[in-house]
PDB file of C-alpha atoms in Angstrom:
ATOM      1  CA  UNK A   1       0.000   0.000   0.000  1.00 44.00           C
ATOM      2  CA  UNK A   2       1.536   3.571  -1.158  1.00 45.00           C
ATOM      3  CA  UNK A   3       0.833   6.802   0.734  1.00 45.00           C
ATOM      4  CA  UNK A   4      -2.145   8.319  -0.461  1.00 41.00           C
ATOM      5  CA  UNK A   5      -1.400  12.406  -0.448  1.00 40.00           C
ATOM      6  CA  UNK A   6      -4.956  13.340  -1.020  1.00 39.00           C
ATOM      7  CA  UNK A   7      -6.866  14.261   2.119  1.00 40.00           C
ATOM      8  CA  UNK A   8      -9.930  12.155   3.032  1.00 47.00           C
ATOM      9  CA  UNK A   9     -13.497  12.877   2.080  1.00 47.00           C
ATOM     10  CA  UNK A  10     -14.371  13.615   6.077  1.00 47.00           C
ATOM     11  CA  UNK A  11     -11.220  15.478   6.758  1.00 54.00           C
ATOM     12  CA  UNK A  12     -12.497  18.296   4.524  1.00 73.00           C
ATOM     13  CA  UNK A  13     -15.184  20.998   5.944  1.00 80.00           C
ATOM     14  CA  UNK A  14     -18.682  19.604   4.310  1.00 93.00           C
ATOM     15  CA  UNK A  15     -19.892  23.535   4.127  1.00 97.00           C
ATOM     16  CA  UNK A  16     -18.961  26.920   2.817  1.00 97.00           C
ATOM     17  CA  UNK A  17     -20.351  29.956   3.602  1.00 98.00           C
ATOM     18  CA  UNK A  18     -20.611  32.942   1.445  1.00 98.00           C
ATOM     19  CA  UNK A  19     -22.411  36.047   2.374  1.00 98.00           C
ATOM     20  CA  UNK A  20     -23.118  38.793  -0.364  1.00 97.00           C
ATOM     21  CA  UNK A  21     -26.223  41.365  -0.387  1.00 96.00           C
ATOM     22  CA  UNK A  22     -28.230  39.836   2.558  1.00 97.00           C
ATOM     23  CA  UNK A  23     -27.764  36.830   1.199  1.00 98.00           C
ATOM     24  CA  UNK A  24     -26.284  33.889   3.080  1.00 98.00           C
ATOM     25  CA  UNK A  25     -24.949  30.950   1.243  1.00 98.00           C
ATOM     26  CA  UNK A  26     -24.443  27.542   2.634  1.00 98.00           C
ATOM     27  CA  UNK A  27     -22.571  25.682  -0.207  1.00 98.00           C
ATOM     28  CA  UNK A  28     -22.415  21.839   1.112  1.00 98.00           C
ATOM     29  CA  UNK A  29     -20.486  18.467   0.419  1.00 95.00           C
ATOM     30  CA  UNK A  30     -20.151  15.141   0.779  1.00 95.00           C
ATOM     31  CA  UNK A  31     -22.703  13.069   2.858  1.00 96.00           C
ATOM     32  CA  UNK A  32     -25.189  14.351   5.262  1.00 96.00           C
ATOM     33  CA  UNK A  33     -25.249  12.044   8.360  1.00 96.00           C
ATOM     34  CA  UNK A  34     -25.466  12.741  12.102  1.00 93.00           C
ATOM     35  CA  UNK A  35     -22.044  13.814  12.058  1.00 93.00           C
ATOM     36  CA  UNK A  36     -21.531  16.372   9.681  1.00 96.00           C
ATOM     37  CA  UNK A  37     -24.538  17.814  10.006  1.00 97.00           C
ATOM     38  CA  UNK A  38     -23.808  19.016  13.579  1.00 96.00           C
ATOM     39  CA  UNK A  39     -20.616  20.339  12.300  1.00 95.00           C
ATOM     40  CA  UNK A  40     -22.731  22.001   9.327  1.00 97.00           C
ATOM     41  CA  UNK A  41     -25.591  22.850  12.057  1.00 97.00           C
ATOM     42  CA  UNK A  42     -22.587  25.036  14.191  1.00 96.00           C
ATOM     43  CA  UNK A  43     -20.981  26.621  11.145  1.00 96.00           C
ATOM     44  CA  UNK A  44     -24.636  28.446   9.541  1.00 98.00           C
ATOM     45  CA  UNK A  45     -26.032  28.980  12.716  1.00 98.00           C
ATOM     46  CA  UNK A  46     -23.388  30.638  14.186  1.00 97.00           C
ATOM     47  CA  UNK A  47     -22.695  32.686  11.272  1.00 98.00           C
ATOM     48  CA  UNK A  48     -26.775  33.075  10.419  1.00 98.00           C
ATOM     49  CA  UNK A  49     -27.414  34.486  13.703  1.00 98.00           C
ATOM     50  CA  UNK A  50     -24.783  37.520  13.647  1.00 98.00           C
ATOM     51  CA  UNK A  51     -25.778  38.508  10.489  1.00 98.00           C
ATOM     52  CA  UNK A  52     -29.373  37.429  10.395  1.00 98.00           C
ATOM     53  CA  UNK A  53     -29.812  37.016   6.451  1.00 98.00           C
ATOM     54  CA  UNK A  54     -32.733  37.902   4.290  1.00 98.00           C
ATOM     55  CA  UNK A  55     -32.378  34.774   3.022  1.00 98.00           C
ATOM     56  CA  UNK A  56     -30.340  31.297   3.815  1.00 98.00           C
ATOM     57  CA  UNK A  57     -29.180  29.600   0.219  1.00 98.00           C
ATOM     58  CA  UNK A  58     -28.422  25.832   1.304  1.00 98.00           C
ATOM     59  CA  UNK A  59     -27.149  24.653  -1.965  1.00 98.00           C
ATOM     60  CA  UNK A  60     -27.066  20.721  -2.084  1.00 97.00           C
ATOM     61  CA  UNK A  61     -25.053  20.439  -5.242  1.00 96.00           C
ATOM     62  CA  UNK A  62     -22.112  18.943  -4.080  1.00 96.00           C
ATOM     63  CA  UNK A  63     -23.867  16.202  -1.579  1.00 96.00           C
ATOM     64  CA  UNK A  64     -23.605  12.873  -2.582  1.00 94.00           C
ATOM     65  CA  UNK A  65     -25.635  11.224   0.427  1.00 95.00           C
ATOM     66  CA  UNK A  66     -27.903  12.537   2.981  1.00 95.00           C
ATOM     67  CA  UNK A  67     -30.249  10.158   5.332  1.00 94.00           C
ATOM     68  CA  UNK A  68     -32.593  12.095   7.912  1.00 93.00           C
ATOM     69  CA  UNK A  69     -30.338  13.846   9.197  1.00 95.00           C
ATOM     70  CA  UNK A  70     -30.423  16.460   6.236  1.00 95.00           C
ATOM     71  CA  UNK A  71     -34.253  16.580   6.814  1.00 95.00           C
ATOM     72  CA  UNK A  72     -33.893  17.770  10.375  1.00 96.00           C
ATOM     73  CA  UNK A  73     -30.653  20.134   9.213  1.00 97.00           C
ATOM     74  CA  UNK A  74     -33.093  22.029   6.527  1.00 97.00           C
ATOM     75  CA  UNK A  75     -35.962  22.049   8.936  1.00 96.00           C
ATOM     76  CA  UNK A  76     -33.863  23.644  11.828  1.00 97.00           C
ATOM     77  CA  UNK A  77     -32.364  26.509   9.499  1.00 97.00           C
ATOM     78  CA  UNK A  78     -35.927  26.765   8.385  1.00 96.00           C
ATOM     79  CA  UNK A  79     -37.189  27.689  12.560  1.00 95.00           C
ATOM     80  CA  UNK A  80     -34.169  29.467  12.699  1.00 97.00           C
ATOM     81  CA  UNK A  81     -34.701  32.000  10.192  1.00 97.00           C
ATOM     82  CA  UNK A  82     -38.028  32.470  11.282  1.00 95.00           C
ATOM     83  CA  UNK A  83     -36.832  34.364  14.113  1.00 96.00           C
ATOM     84  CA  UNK A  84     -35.517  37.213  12.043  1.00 97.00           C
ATOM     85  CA  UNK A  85     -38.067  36.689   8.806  1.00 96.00           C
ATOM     86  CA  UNK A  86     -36.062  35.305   6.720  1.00 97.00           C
ATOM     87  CA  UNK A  87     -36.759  33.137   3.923  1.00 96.00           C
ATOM     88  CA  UNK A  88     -35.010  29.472   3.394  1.00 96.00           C
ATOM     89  CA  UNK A  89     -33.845  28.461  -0.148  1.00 97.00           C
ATOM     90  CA  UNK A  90     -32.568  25.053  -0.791  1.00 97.00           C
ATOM     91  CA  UNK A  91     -31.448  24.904  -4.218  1.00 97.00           C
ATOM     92  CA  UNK A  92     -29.142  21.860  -6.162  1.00 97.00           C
ATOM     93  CA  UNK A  93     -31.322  19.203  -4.587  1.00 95.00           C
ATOM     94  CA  UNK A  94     -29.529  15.613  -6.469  1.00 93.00           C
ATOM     95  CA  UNK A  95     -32.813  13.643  -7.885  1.00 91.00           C
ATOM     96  CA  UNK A  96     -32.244  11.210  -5.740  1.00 88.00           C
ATOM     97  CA  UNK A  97     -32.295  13.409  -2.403  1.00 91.00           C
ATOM     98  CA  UNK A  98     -35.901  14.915  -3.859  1.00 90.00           C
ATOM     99  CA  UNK A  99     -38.016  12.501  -2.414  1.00 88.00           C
ATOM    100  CA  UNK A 100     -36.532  12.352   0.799  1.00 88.00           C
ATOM    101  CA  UNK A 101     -37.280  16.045   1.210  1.00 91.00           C
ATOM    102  CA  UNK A 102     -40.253  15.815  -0.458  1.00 89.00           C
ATOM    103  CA  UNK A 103     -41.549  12.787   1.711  1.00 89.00           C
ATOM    104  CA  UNK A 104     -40.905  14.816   4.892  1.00 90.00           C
ATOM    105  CA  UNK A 105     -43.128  17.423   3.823  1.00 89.00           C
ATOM    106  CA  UNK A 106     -40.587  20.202   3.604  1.00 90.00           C
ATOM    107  CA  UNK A 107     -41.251  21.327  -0.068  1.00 87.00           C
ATOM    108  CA  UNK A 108     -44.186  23.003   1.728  1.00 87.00           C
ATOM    109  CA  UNK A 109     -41.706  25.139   4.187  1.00 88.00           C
ATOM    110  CA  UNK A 110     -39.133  26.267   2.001  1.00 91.00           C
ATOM    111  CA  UNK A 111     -38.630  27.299  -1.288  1.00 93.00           C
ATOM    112  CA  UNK A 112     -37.180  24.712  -4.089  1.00 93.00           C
ATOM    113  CA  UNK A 113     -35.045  26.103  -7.107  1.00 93.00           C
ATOM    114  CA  UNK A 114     -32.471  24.502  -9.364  1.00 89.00           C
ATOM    115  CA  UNK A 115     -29.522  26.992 -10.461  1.00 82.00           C
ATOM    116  CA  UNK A 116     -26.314  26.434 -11.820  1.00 68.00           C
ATOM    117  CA  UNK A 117     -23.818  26.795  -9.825  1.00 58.00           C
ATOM    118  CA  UNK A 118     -21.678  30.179  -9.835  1.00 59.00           C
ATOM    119  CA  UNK A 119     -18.420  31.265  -8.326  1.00 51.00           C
ATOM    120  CA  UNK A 120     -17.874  34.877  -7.587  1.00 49.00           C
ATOM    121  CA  UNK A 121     -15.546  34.920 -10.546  1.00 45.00           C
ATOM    122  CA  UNK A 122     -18.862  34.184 -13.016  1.00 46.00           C
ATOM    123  CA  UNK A 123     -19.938  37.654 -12.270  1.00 44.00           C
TER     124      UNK A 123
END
């Protein structure tokens, strides 16, 4: 067995943030299981409640896997910016993450949009 130089999948941070014009951004990765999603959980919230957002982008375009524990991470953020008014965007849902979210009744809490993904360099 050689040394492998590449980090592994759970070493690396499974969200970004990116704030611009009230706008929070969650970008996320990898799987969604109990254990990133408190890490993910800590990261928006704490950044979410200093500058309470207009509205919370979670992006899901770079997940791969998410079980309940993405149902409960969406539905959270959603109570969460209802303190402040603020609206809840999950956008880049994978096909095959749809139902799940779908199933658990959140399509009626939060608004659903597909867009392409941009970096700040695309503007």
């Amino acid at each position: 067995m050689g040394n492998n130089a590449q980090p592994k999948p759970e070493e690396k941070c499974p969200v970004r943030l990116k704030l611009r014009d009230d706008v929070l951004t969650a970008l996320l990765f990898g799987e969604i299981d109990h254990h990133s999603a408190r890490e993910i959980r800590e990261e928006i919230d704490m950044t979410a409640m200093r500058v309470r957002p207009a509205q919370l982008v979670l992006d899901f375009g770079g997940v791969q896997f998410m079980d309940s524990s993405g149902v409960g991470l969406i539905l959270g953020r959603c109570k969460l910016t209802q303190l402040w008014q603020g609206q809840i965007i999950v956008q880049n849902m994978p096909p095959k993450l749809e139902r799940i979210v779908s199933m658990a009744g959140l399509t009626d809490l939060c608004t659903f949009r597909k867009e392409p993904v941009k970096d700040e360099s695309d503007e």
